[in-house]
């Protein structure tokens, strides 16, 4: 499970002030990390969400009725 662990290391470029660039890099890394996680959650959660919403709608439907093509 070590592969699933996110590592947010700051990579220095040597330009500008070290503190402002490191804050920018940290913000950029966290943004990229969170967007990747949101993409995975949306990818795997969309179809189950549609199935759950379909099962709670009126008239009540069963799982087989939602999954059948007819």
mmCIF file of the C-alpha atoms, coordinates in Angstrom:
data_MODEL
# 
_entry.id   MODEL 
# 
loop_
_atom_site.group_PDB 
_atom_site.id 
_atom_site.type_symbol 
_atom_site.label_atom_id 
_atom_site.label_alt_id 
_atom_site.label_comp_id 
_atom_site.label_asym_id 
_atom_site.label_entity_id 
_atom_site.label_seq_id 
_atom_site.pdbx_PDB_ins_code 
_atom_site.Cartn_x 
_atom_site.Cartn_y 
_atom_site.Cartn_z 
_atom_site.occupancy 
_atom_site.B_iso_or_equiv 
_atom_site.pdbx_formal_charge 
_atom_site.auth_seq_id 
_atom_site.auth_comp_id 
_atom_site.auth_asym_id 
_atom_site.auth_atom_id 
_atom_site.pdbx_PDB_model_num 
ATOM 1  C CA . UNK A 1 1  ? 0.000   0.000  0.000   1.00 0.00 ? 1  UNK A CA 1 
ATOM 2  C CA . UNK A 1 2  ? 3.070   2.214  -0.047  1.00 0.00 ? 2  UNK A CA 1 
ATOM 3  C CA . UNK A 1 3  ? 2.464   3.026  -3.709  1.00 0.00 ? 3  UNK A CA 1 
ATOM 4  C CA . UNK A 1 4  ? -0.849  4.713  -2.862  1.00 0.00 ? 4  UNK A CA 1 
ATOM 5  C CA . UNK A 1 5  ? 0.863   7.096  -0.466  1.00 0.00 ? 5  UNK A CA 1 
ATOM 6  C CA . UNK A 1 6  ? 1.277   10.573 -1.928  1.00 0.00 ? 6  UNK A CA 1 
ATOM 7  C CA . UNK A 1 7  ? 4.620   12.246 -1.577  1.00 0.00 ? 7  UNK A CA 1 
ATOM 8  C CA . UNK A 1 8  ? 4.635   16.007 -1.817  1.00 0.00 ? 8  UNK A CA 1 
ATOM 9  C CA . UNK A 1 9  ? 8.267   16.968 -2.117  1.00 0.00 ? 9  UNK A CA 1 
ATOM 10 C CA . UNK A 1 10 ? 9.235   20.516 -2.924  1.00 0.00 ? 10 UNK A CA 1 
ATOM 11 C CA . UNK A 1 11 ? 11.570  20.869 -5.865  1.00 0.00 ? 11 UNK A CA 1 
ATOM 12 C CA . UNK A 1 12 ? 13.681  24.003 -5.793  1.00 0.00 ? 12 UNK A CA 1 
ATOM 13 C CA . UNK A 1 13 ? 14.472  25.894 -8.992  1.00 0.00 ? 13 UNK A CA 1 
ATOM 14 C CA . UNK A 1 14 ? 17.019  28.328 -7.597  1.00 0.00 ? 14 UNK A CA 1 
ATOM 15 C CA . UNK A 1 15 ? 15.165  31.420 -8.897  1.00 0.00 ? 15 UNK A CA 1 
ATOM 16 C CA . UNK A 1 16 ? 13.473  34.072 -6.783  1.00 0.00 ? 16 UNK A CA 1 
ATOM 17 C CA . UNK A 1 17 ? 13.050  33.969 -3.057  1.00 0.00 ? 17 UNK A CA 1 
ATOM 18 C CA . UNK A 1 18 ? 13.086  30.506 -1.622  1.00 0.00 ? 18 UNK A CA 1 
ATOM 19 C CA . UNK A 1 19 ? 10.072  31.010 0.652   1.00 0.00 ? 19 UNK A CA 1 
ATOM 20 C CA . UNK A 1 20 ? 7.686   32.368 -1.985  1.00 0.00 ? 20 UNK A CA 1 
ATOM 21 C CA . UNK A 1 21 ? 8.629   29.746 -4.577  1.00 0.00 ? 21 UNK A CA 1 
ATOM 22 C CA . UNK A 1 22 ? 8.336   26.936 -2.046  1.00 0.00 ? 22 UNK A CA 1 
ATOM 23 C CA . UNK A 1 23 ? 4.861   28.119 -1.035  1.00 0.00 ? 23 UNK A CA 1 
ATOM 24 C CA . UNK A 1 24 ? 3.872   28.242 -4.683  1.00 0.00 ? 24 UNK A CA 1 
ATOM 25 C CA . UNK A 1 25 ? 5.276   24.770 -5.340  1.00 0.00 ? 25 UNK A CA 1 
ATOM 26 C CA . UNK A 1 26 ? 3.547   23.382 -2.261  1.00 0.00 ? 26 UNK A CA 1 
ATOM 27 C CA . UNK A 1 27 ? 0.233   24.925 -3.349  1.00 0.00 ? 27 UNK A CA 1 
ATOM 28 C CA . UNK A 1 28 ? 0.693   23.569 -6.878  1.00 0.00 ? 28 UNK A CA 1 
ATOM 29 C CA . UNK A 1 29 ? 1.548   20.091 -5.602  1.00 0.00 ? 29 UNK A CA 1 
ATOM 30 C CA . UNK A 1 30 ? -1.449  19.974 -3.257  1.00 0.00 ? 30 UNK A CA 1 
ATOM 31 C CA . UNK A 1 31 ? -3.756  21.217 -6.034  1.00 0.00 ? 31 UNK A CA 1 
ATOM 32 C CA . UNK A 1 32 ? -2.516  18.563 -8.456  1.00 0.00 ? 32 UNK A CA 1 
ATOM 33 C CA . UNK A 1 33 ? -2.764  15.857 -5.795  1.00 0.00 ? 33 UNK A CA 1 
ATOM 34 C CA . UNK A 1 34 ? -6.334  16.819 -4.831  1.00 0.00 ? 34 UNK A CA 1 
ATOM 35 C CA . UNK A 1 35 ? -7.489  17.053 -8.459  1.00 0.00 ? 35 UNK A CA 1 
ATOM 36 C CA . UNK A 1 36 ? -6.077  13.612 -9.204  1.00 0.00 ? 36 UNK A CA 1 
ATOM 37 C CA . UNK A 1 37 ? -7.902  12.159 -6.189  1.00 0.00 ? 37 UNK A CA 1 
ATOM 38 C CA . UNK A 1 38 ? -11.137 13.913 -7.196  1.00 0.00 ? 38 UNK A CA 1 
ATOM 39 C CA . UNK A 1 39 ? -10.808 12.528 -10.737 1.00 0.00 ? 39 UNK A CA 1 
ATOM 40 C CA . UNK A 1 40 ? -10.446 8.966  -9.425  1.00 0.00 ? 40 UNK A CA 1 
ATOM 41 C CA . UNK A 1 41 ? -13.374 9.381  -7.015  1.00 0.00 ? 41 UNK A CA 1 
ATOM 42 C CA . UNK A 1 42 ? -15.575 10.764 -9.796  1.00 0.00 ? 42 UNK A CA 1 
ATOM 43 C CA . UNK A 1 43 ? -14.505 8.016  -12.199 1.00 0.00 ? 43 UNK A CA 1 
ATOM 44 C CA . UNK A 1 44 ? -15.377 5.165  -9.835  1.00 0.00 ? 44 UNK A CA 1 
ATOM 45 C CA . UNK A 1 45 ? -18.324 6.824  -8.087  1.00 0.00 ? 45 UNK A CA 1 
ATOM 46 C CA . UNK A 1 46 ? -20.450 8.102  -10.973 1.00 0.00 ? 46 UNK A CA 1 
ATOM 47 C CA . UNK A 1 47 ? -22.205 4.886  -12.043 1.00 0.00 ? 47 UNK A CA 1 
ATOM 48 C CA . UNK A 1 48 ? -22.931 3.713  -8.456  1.00 0.00 ? 48 UNK A CA 1 
ATOM 49 C CA . UNK A 1 49 ? -24.365 7.179  -7.740  1.00 0.00 ? 49 UNK A CA 1 
ATOM 50 C CA . UNK A 1 50 ? -26.702 6.901  -10.731 1.00 0.00 ? 50 UNK A CA 1 
ATOM 51 C CA . UNK A 1 51 ? -27.804 3.414  -9.619  1.00 0.00 ? 51 UNK A CA 1 
ATOM 52 C CA . UNK A 1 52 ? -28.519 4.586  -6.065  1.00 0.00 ? 52 UNK A CA 1 
ATOM 53 C CA . UNK A 1 53 ? -30.460 7.613  -7.291  1.00 0.00 ? 53 UNK A CA 1 
ATOM 54 C CA . UNK A 1 54 ? -32.440 5.398  -9.663  1.00 0.00 ? 54 UNK A CA 1 
ATOM 55 C CA . UNK A 1 55 ? -33.337 2.990  -6.872  1.00 0.00 ? 55 UNK A CA 1 
ATOM 56 C CA . UNK A 1 56 ? -34.637 5.813  -4.674  1.00 0.00 ? 56 UNK A CA 1 
ATOM 57 C CA . UNK A 1 57 ? -36.828 7.389  -7.346  1.00 0.00 ? 57 UNK A CA 1 
ATOM 58 C CA . UNK A 1 58 ? -40.588 6.945  -7.717  1.00 0.00 ? 58 UNK A CA 1 
ATOM 59 C CA . UNK A 1 59 ? -41.817 4.461  -8.836  1.00 0.00 ? 59 UNK A CA 1 
ATOM 60 C CA . UNK A 1 60 ? -39.454 2.238  -6.874  1.00 0.00 ? 60 UNK A CA 1 
ATOM 61 C CA . UNK A 1 61 ? -37.274 0.166  -9.174  1.00 0.00 ? 61 UNK A CA 1 
ATOM 62 C CA . UNK A 1 62 ? -35.187 -2.900 -8.480  1.00 0.00 ? 62 UNK A CA 1 
ATOM 63 C CA . UNK A 1 63 ? -31.522 -3.283 -9.324  1.00 0.00 ? 63 UNK A CA 1 
ATOM 64 C CA . UNK A 1 64 ? -32.319 -5.740 -12.131 1.00 0.00 ? 64 UNK A CA 1 
ATOM 65 C CA . UNK A 1 65 ? -34.677 -3.238 -13.756 1.00 0.00 ? 65 UNK A CA 1 
ATOM 66 C CA . UNK A 1 66 ? -31.999 -0.538 -13.659 1.00 0.00 ? 66 UNK A CA 1 
ATOM 67 C CA . UNK A 1 67 ? -29.310 -2.758 -15.184 1.00 0.00 ? 67 UNK A CA 1 
ATOM 68 C CA . UNK A 1 68 ? -31.421 -4.418 -17.891 1.00 0.00 ? 68 UNK A CA 1 
ATOM 69 C CA . UNK A 1 69 ? -31.229 -2.807 -21.342 1.00 0.00 ? 69 UNK A CA 1 
ATOM 70 C CA . UNK A 1 70 ? -34.986 -3.055 -21.970 1.00 0.00 ? 70 UNK A CA 1 
# 
